[in-house]
Structures are given as C-alpha cells and as structure tokens.
Coordinates of C-alpha atoms (C1' of nucleotides) in Angstrom, one line a residue:
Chain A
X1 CA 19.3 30.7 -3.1
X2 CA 19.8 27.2 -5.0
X3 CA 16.9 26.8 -7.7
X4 CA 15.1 23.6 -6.4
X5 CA 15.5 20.4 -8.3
X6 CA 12.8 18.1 -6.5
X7 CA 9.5 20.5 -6.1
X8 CA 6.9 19.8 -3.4
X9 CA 4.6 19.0 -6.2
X10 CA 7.0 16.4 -7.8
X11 CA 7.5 14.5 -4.5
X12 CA 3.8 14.4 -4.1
X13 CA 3.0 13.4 -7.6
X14 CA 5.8 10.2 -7.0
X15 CA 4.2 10.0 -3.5
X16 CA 0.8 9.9 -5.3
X17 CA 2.1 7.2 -7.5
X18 CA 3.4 5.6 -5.2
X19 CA 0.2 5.0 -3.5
X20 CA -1.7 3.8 -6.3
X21 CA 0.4 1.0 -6.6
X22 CA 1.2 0.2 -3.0
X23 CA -1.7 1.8 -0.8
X24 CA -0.5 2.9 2.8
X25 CA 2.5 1.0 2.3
X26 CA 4.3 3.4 0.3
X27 CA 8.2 3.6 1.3
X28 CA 10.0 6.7 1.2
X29 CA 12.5 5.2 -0.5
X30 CA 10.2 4.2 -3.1
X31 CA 8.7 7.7 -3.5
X32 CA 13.0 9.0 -3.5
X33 CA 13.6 6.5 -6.0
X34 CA 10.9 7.6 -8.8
X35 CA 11.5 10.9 -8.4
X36 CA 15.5 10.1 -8.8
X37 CA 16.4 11.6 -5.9
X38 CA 17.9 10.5 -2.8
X39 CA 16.2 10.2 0.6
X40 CA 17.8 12.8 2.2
X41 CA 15.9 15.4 -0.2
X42 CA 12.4 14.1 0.6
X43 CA 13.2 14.7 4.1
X44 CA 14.7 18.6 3.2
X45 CA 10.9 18.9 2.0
X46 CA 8.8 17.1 4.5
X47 CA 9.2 16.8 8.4
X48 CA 8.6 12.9 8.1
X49 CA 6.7 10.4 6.2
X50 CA 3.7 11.0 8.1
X51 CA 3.7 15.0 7.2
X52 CA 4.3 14.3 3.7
X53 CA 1.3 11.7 3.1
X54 CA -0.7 14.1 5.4
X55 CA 0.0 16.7 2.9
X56 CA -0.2 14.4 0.2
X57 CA -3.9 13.8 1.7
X58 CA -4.6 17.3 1.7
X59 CA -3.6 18.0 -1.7
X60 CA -6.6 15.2 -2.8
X61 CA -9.0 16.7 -1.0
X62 CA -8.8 20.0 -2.2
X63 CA -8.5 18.6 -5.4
X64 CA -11.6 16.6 -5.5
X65 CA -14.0 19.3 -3.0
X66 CA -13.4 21.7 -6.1
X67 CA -15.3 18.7 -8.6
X68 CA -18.2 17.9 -5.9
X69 CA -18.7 21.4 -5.1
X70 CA -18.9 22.7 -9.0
X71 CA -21.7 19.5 -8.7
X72 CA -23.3 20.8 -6.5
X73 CA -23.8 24.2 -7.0
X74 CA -26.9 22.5 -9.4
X75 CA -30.2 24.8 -9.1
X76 CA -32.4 21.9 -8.6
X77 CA -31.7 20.4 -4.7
X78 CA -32.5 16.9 -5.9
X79 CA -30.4 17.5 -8.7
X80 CA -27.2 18.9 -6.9
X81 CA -27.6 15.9 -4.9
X82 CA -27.4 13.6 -7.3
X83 CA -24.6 15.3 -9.2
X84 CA -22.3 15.6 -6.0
X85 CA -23.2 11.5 -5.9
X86 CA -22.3 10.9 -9.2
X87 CA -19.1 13.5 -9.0
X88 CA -17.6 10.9 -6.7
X89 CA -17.4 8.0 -8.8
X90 CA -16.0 9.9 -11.8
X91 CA -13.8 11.6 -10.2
X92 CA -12.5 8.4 -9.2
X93 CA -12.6 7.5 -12.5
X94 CA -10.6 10.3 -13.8
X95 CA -8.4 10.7 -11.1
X96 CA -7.1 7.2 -10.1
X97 CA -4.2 8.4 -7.9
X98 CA -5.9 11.5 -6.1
X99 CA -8.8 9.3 -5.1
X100 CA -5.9 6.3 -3.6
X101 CA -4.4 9.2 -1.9
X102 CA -7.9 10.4 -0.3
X103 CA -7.8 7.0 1.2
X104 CA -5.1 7.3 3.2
X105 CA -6.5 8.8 6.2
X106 CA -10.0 9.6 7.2
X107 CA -10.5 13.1 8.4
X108 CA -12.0 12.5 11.5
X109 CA -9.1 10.0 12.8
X110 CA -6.5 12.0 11.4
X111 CA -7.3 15.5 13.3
X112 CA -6.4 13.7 16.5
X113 CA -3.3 12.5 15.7
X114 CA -1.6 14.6 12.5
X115 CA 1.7 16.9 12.8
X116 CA 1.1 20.3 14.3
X117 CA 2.3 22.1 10.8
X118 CA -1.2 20.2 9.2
X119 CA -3.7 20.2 11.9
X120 CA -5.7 23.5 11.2
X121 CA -5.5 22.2 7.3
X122 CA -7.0 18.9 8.0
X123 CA -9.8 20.6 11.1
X124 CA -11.2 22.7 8.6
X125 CA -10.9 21.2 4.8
X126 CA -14.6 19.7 5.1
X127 CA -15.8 22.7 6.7
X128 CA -17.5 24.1 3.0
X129 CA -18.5 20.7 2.0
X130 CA -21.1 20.5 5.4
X131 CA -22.4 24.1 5.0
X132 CA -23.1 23.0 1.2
X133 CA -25.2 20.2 2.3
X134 CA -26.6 22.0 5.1
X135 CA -28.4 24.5 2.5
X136 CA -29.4 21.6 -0.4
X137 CA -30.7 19.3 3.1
X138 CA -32.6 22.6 3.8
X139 CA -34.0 23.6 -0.2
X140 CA -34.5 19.3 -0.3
X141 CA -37.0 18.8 2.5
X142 CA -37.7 21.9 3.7
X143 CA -38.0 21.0 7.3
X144 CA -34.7 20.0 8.4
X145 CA -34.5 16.9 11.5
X146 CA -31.4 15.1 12.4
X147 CA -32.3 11.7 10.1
X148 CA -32.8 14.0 6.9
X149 CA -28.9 15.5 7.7
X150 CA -28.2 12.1 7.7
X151 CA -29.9 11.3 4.5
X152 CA -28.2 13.7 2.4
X153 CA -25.0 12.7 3.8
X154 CA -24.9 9.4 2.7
X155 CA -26.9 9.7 -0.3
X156 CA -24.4 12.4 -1.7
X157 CA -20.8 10.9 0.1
X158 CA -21.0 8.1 2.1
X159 CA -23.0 6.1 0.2
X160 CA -21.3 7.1 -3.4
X161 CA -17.7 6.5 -1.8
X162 CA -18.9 3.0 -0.5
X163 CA -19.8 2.1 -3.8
X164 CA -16.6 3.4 -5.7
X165 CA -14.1 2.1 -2.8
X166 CA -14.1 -1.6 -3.8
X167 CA -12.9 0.0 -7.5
X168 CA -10.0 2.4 -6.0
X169 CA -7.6 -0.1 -7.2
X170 CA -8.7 -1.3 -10.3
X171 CA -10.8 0.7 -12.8
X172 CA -13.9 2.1 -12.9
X173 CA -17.1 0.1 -14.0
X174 CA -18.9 2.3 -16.6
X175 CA -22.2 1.8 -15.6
X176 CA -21.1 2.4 -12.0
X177 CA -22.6 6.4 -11.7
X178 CA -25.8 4.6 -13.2
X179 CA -26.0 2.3 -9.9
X180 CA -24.7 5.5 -7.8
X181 CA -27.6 7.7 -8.9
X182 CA -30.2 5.1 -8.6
X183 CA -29.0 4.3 -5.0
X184 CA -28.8 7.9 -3.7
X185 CA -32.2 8.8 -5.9
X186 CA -33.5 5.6 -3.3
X187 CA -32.2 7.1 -0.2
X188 CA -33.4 10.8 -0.4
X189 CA -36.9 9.2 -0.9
X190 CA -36.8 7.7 2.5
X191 CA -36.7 11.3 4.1
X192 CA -39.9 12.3 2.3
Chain B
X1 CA 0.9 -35.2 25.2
X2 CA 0.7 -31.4 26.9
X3 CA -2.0 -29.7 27.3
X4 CA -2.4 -26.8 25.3
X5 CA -2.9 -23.6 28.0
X6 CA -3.2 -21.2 24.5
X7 CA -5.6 -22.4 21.8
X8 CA -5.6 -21.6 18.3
X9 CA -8.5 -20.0 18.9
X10 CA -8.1 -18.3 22.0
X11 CA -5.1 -16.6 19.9
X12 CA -7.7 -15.6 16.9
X13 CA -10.1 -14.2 19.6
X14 CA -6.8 -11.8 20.8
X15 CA -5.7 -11.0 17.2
X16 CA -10.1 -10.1 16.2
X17 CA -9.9 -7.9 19.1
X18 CA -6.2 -6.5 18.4
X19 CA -7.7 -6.5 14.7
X20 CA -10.7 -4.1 15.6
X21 CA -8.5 -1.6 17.4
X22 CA -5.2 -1.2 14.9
X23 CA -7.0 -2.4 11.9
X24 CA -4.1 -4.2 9.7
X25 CA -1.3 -2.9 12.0
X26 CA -1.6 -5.1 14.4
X27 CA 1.5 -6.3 16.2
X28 CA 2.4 -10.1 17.0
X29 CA 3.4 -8.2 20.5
X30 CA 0.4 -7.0 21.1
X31 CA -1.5 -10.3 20.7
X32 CA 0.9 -12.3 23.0
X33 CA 0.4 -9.5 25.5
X34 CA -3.5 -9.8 25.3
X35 CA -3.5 -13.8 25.6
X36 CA -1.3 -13.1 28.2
X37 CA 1.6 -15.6 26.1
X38 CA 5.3 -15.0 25.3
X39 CA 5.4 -14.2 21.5
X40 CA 7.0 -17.7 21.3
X41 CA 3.9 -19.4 21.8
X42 CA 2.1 -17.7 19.3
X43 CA 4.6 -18.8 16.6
X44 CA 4.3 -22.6 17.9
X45 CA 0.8 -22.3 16.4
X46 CA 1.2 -20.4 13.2
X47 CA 3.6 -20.2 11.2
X48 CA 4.1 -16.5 10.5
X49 CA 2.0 -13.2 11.0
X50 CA 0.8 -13.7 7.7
X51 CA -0.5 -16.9 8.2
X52 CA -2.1 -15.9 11.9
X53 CA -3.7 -13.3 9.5
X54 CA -5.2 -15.5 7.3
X55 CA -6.3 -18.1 9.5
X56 CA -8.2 -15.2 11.2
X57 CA -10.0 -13.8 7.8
X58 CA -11.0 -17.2 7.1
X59 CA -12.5 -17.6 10.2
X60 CA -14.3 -15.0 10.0
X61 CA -15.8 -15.2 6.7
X62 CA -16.8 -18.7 7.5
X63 CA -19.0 -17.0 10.4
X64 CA -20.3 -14.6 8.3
X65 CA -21.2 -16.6 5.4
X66 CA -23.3 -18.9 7.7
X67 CA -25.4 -15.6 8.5
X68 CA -25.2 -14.9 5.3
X69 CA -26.3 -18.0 3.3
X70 CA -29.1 -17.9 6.1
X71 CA -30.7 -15.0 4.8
X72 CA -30.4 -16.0 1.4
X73 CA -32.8 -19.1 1.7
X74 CA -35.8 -17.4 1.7
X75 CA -38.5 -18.6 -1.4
X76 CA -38.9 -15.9 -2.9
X77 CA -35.6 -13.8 -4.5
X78 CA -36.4 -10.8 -4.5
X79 CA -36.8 -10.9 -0.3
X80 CA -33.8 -13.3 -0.1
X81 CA -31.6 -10.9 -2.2
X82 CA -32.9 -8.2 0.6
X83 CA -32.4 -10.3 3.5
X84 CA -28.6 -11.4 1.8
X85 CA -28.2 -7.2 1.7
X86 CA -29.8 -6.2 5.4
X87 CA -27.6 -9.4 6.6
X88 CA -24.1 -7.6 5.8
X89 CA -25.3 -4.5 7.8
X90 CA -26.5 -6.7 10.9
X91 CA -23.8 -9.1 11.3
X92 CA -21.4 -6.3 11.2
X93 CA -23.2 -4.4 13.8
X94 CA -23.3 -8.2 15.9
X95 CA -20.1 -8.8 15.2
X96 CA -17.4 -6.3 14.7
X97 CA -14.3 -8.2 15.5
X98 CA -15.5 -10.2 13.0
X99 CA -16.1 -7.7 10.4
X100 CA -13.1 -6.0 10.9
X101 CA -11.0 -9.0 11.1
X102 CA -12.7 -9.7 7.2
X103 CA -11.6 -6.2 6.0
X104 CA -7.9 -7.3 6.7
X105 CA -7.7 -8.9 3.0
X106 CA -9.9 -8.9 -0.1
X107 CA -10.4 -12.6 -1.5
X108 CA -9.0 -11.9 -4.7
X109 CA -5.5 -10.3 -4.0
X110 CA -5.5 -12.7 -1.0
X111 CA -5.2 -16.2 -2.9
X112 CA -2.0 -14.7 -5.3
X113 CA 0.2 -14.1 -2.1
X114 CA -1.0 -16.3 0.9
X115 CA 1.1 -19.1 3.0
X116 CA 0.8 -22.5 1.0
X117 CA -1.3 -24.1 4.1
X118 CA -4.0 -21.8 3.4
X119 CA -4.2 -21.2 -0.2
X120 CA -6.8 -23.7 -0.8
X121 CA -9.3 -22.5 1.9
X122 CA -8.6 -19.2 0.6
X123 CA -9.4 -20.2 -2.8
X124 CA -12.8 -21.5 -2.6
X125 CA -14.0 -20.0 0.4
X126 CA -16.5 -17.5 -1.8
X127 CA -17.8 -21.0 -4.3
X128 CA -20.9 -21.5 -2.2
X129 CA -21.8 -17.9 -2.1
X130 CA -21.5 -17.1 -6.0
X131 CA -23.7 -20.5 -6.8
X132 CA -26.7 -19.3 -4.7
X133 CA -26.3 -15.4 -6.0
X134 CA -26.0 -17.3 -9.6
X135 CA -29.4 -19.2 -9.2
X136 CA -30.9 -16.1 -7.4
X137 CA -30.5 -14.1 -10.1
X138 CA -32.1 -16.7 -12.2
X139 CA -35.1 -16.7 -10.5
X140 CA -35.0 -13.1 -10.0
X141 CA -34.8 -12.0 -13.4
X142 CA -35.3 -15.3 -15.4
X143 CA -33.3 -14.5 -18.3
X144 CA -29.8 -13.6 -16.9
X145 CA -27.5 -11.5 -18.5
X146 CA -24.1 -10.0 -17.6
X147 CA -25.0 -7.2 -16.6
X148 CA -28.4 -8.4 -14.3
X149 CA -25.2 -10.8 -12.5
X150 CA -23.6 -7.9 -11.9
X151 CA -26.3 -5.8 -10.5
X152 CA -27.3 -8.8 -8.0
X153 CA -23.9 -9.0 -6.3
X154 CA -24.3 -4.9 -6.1
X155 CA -27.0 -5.3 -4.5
X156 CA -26.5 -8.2 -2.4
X157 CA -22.8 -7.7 -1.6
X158 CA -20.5 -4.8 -2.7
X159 CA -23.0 -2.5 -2.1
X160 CA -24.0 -2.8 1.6
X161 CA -20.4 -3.5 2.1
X162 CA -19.4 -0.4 0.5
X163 CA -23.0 1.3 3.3
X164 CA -21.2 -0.8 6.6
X165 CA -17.4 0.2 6.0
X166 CA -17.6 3.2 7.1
X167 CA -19.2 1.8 10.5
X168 CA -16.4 -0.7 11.0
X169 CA -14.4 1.0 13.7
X170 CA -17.3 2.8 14.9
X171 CA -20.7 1.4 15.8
X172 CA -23.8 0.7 13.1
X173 CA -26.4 3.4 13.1
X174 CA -29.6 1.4 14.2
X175 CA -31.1 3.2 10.9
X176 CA -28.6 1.8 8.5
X177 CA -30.1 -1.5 7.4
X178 CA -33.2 0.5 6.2
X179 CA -31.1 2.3 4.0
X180 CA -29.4 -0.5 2.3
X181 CA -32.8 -2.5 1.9
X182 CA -34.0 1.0 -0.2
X183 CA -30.5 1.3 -2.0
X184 CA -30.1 -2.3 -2.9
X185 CA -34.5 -2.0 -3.9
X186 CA -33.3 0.2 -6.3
X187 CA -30.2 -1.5 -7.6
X188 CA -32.2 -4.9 -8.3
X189 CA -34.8 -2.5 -10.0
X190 CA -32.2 -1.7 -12.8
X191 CA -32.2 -4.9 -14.4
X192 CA -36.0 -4.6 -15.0
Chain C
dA1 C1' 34.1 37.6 -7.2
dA2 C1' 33.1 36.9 -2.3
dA3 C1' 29.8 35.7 0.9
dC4 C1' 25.6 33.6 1.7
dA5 C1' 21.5 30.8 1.6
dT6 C1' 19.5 26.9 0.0
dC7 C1' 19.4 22.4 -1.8
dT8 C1' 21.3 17.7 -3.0
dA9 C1' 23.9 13.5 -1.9
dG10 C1' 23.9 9.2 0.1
dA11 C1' 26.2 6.8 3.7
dA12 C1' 25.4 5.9 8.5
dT13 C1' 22.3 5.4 12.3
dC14 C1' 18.2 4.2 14.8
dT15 C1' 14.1 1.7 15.8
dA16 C1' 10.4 -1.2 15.6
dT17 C1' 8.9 -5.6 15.1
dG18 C1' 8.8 -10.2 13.0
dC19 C1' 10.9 -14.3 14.0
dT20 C1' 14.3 -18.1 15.9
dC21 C1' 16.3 -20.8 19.3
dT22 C1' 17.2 -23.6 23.3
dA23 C1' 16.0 -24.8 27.9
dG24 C1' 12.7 -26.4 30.6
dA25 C1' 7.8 -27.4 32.1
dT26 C1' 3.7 -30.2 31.5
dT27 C1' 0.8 -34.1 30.6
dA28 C1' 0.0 -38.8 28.4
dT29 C1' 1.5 -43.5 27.9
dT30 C1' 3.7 -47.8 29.3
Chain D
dA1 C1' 8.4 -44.0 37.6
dA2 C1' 10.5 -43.6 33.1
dT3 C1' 9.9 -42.0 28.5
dA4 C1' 8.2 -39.4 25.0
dA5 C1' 5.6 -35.9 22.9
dT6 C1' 4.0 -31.4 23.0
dC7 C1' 3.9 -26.9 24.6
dT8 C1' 5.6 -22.6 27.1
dA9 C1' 9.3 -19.1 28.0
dG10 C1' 11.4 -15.2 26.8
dA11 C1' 15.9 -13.5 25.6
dG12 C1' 18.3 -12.5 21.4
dC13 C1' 18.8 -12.2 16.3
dA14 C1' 17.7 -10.2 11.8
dT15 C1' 15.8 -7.0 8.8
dA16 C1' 13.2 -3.4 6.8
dG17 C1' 12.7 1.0 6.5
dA18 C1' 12.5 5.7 8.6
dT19 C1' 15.5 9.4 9.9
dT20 C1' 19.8 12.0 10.6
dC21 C1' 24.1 13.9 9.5
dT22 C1' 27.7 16.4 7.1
dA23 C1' 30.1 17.5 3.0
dG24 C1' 29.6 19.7 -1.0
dA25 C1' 27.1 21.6 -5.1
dT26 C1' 24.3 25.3 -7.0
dG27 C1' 22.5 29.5 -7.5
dT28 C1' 21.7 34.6 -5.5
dT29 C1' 23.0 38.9 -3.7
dT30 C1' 26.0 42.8 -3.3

DNA sequence: AAACATCTAGAATCTATGCTCTAGATTATT
DNA sequence: AATAATCTAGAGCATAGATTCTAGATGTTT
C-alpha cells in the first residue's frame, strides 16, 4: 500500500476552509488547490462533491453535539437548558469553520436527498440530541404536552442558532450568550 | 410601441415563486418556463440573473418595510418595538415568496458587488428603518448608548429574523409570534 | 527484488446554465 | 397603409466547474 499524502481529514479541513470563506459555493478546485493537490485526488477520496460536503457536514455535527451535550448534562433542568443555549453561540465563536460547515445542509432536507454511503449517518446523528431534550422537557415541567417539546426546542437550538446565524460569517459579538440566555430564560417561562 | 405580453413584474412574481422553491438556485430556465416566456424575453427586461435577483430583493423588502414601518408607529416604544418584532414573524407567515425572496442577499455584502443600475436602491433601502429604530430607542431608554442601540435592533430585527428563518421554506407555527414578543421582552429588558 | 495495491497527477471530457443574436411579430403614430 | 419602436422567439454560443481517465509514482508484502 502507498502511505497517503492527502488524508480525509486534510481535505475536509481545506474543505472546511473553504467554506468559511465561500459558503455553499465552495469549488473543488478551490478545496484541491489549498490542500496542493490536484483534483483528481479529492475525487480518489470522495464519490463527488456532494459526498464530500455531506461528510464534511457530518464531521461538524459530531463535533459540535459533543460541546451541547457536555452542556447539558447540567443537574439543574433550567440550567442544562440554558447551557446547551449558550453552548451554541460559543461554539460558534470558537469554532468559526465547523459552525459554516453545519450550515451547509439542514438535516431534515438532506436525509431525502444525500448519497446512499451517508444516509444512515445523517438519519440518525440528532437521534441523542432529542432523547436529551426529551428527559430535561420532562425534569423542566414535569408534565410533558406537545407546546412544552416545542419550548425546549427552540429555547435550547432553534432559537440560539437564529440568533448566532446572522454572525456565522463575521465574528462573534461578546455580549451575544448574554442576549441568548436571556431570550431562552424568556421562552421556557412561557410553558410554566 | 408593443405591447408588453411579459411584465417586469409578472417575471418577479415567477422568480418569488421559483425563489421559494430552490432558494438561491434558482434557474433563469425555470422562470421563463413558469411565465410561460423564451429565456430571451426575460433578458430584454433585465440585464443579467444578477440583476433579476436584485430587482426582486428590493422589491420585496420595499413590501416588507411598509409592514414593517406600520407597526412601528405606535405611541408608545416599548409596544411599537413589539409590534416592529411580531411584524417580522407575521409578514413572513403572509408572505413567503416574499420572505424568501429577501433571504436571497444580506444588505450589506449586497451593495459591494451589485449591477450599477441598482446600487443606489440597494444602498439606502434600510435609511428609513435605522432613523425610526434610532429615535425609538431614544424614547425607549432616554439616554442611548451603544450598547441599548444594539439591543433594540436585537430585538426588533435580527432576532425575530434569526426565530422566522427557520420557517421560511416551511410554514410559521401559529404559536411563533408569541414567542418572539417574550424573547424580544426580554432582550429590550437588558438595557434597563 | 518482484509483484501488488494504493495513491497521485493533471489533462481531457462532460454538463449545466447563463447569455447573445437575429429574425420576425405586434402595436402606436402619422 | 407606411414607418418606427418595442417586444417575443428560441436556437446556438460561451463558460465554469464537476467528473473521468490513464499513466506513473510510492510504498508493502513475500
């Protein structure tokens, strides 16, 4: 066997890169080009552009769901919560191109139409993230109904990633967790 | 003189719907096809993709900054600030071609790399909007500070953007206004 | 060292889509 | 009706960028 030259995780990083700078737009030729290799190689790795940036995606994810969930893993409901909130923006923050990469592709579009080689990856990779939220809806308000799921999903992801997306290609405001606490704190109240 | 069997903006209406079903992909093709035109007529009336594009966003900002503005008239600033947040949420649930069609650009990148024709429009389209969040905040806080002006466009503007986006392919969740008017509540409560 | 597997190289091909071009149709004006 | 201005038609051109192909390099195994 040939030792590798250009490693999965070096494309990716180039492709992550990449990304950053030029959002879905990123040419493979481009992502070739910082990695100093030629075309062809990138294509010895991935399938096509699509598998690559869906793997690219993936990598993200993971990435980030391992912050949120140490967040959340928080004694206090109402504190979890608010960590997991918070977890978004500064992960964000900290980790510019991972969070331009999550961006890509929204999980719920992209099950329907990704390469066969990523589909089980991409059904299942919020799968942990619901059941965690399941149990902190359920230690938060006891009683669970369908507008209290709801509640805790925006107040600790949809509503964090809202505020933080206007930012995913600049920096970070550093009073933005402030606003992000504050704003989910607001929302959980509503279910009470 | 002929008369013109495809108006400008019959065309807009085509690219808004094109718009809300391939997001920024959309295909000069595809909005010929629609309009029931030969590509060729689409490119007696604009210039370029780019500029159908533009003429598009602009158009529908305009609409939504009439809705906008509206709700932003009431006496007292607190409610108008409110009314300015619940009004993103609404128009996009009214008008979704519309709101789609004004996530195809963001003002700011917009104005560096737009068609000549347009740059102008482009430019000041938001002048009207920042005045009235400038003298709300006055009478909101009295004393305004840098960081009070940013909270009010929070509040008013990125932040129930940030609630909607999610919703812009999808339809609103009748209970989502409710939730901004807490979140934003909250936000404006920060600068107390 | 011979045979093998894997990886790199990068030119060549393929494809999608924006855009141009010219002929002709349509309506207003005189 | 003649003329002019504007608009439609839609085939064809141009280009960007993804993808493929094949020769050769590099390391591994026996």
């Amino acid at each position: 066997m040939a030792l590798a030259k250009f490693t999965t995780d070096g494309i990716l990083d180039a492709a992550a890169e990449e990304v950053r700078n030029h959002g879905s737009a990123v040419r493979i030729a481009s992502i070739a080009a910082r990695v100093g290799a030629p075309t062809g190689s990138i294509y010895h790795r991935f399938g096509s552009r699509e598998e690559l940036l869906v793997h690219l995606w993936l990598r993200s994810v993971r990435r980030f769901h391992e912050v949120y969930l140490a967040a959340g893993r928080t004694e206090d409901p109402e504190k979890a919560l608010l960590g997991m909130a918070e977890s978004v923006v500064t992960f964000t923050r900290d980790h510019p191109q991972d969070a331009a990469s999550m961006a890509l592709f929204r999980q719920k579009r992209l099950v329907e139409n990704t390469p066969d080689s990523c589909r089980e990856a991409v059904a299942h990779i919020n799968d942990e993230i619901h059941e965690r939220l399941s149990e902190l809806a359920q230690l938060r308000y006891g009683r669970v109904t369908e507008k209290r799921r709801q509640l805790v999903r925006i107040a600790a992801a949809d509503g964090p990633y809202g505020f933080v997306r206007p930012y995913l290609w600049d920096s970070v405001p550093e009073w933005l967790p402030a606003v992000v606490v504050a704003s989910s704190t607001a929302v959980l109240a509503l279910g009470d």
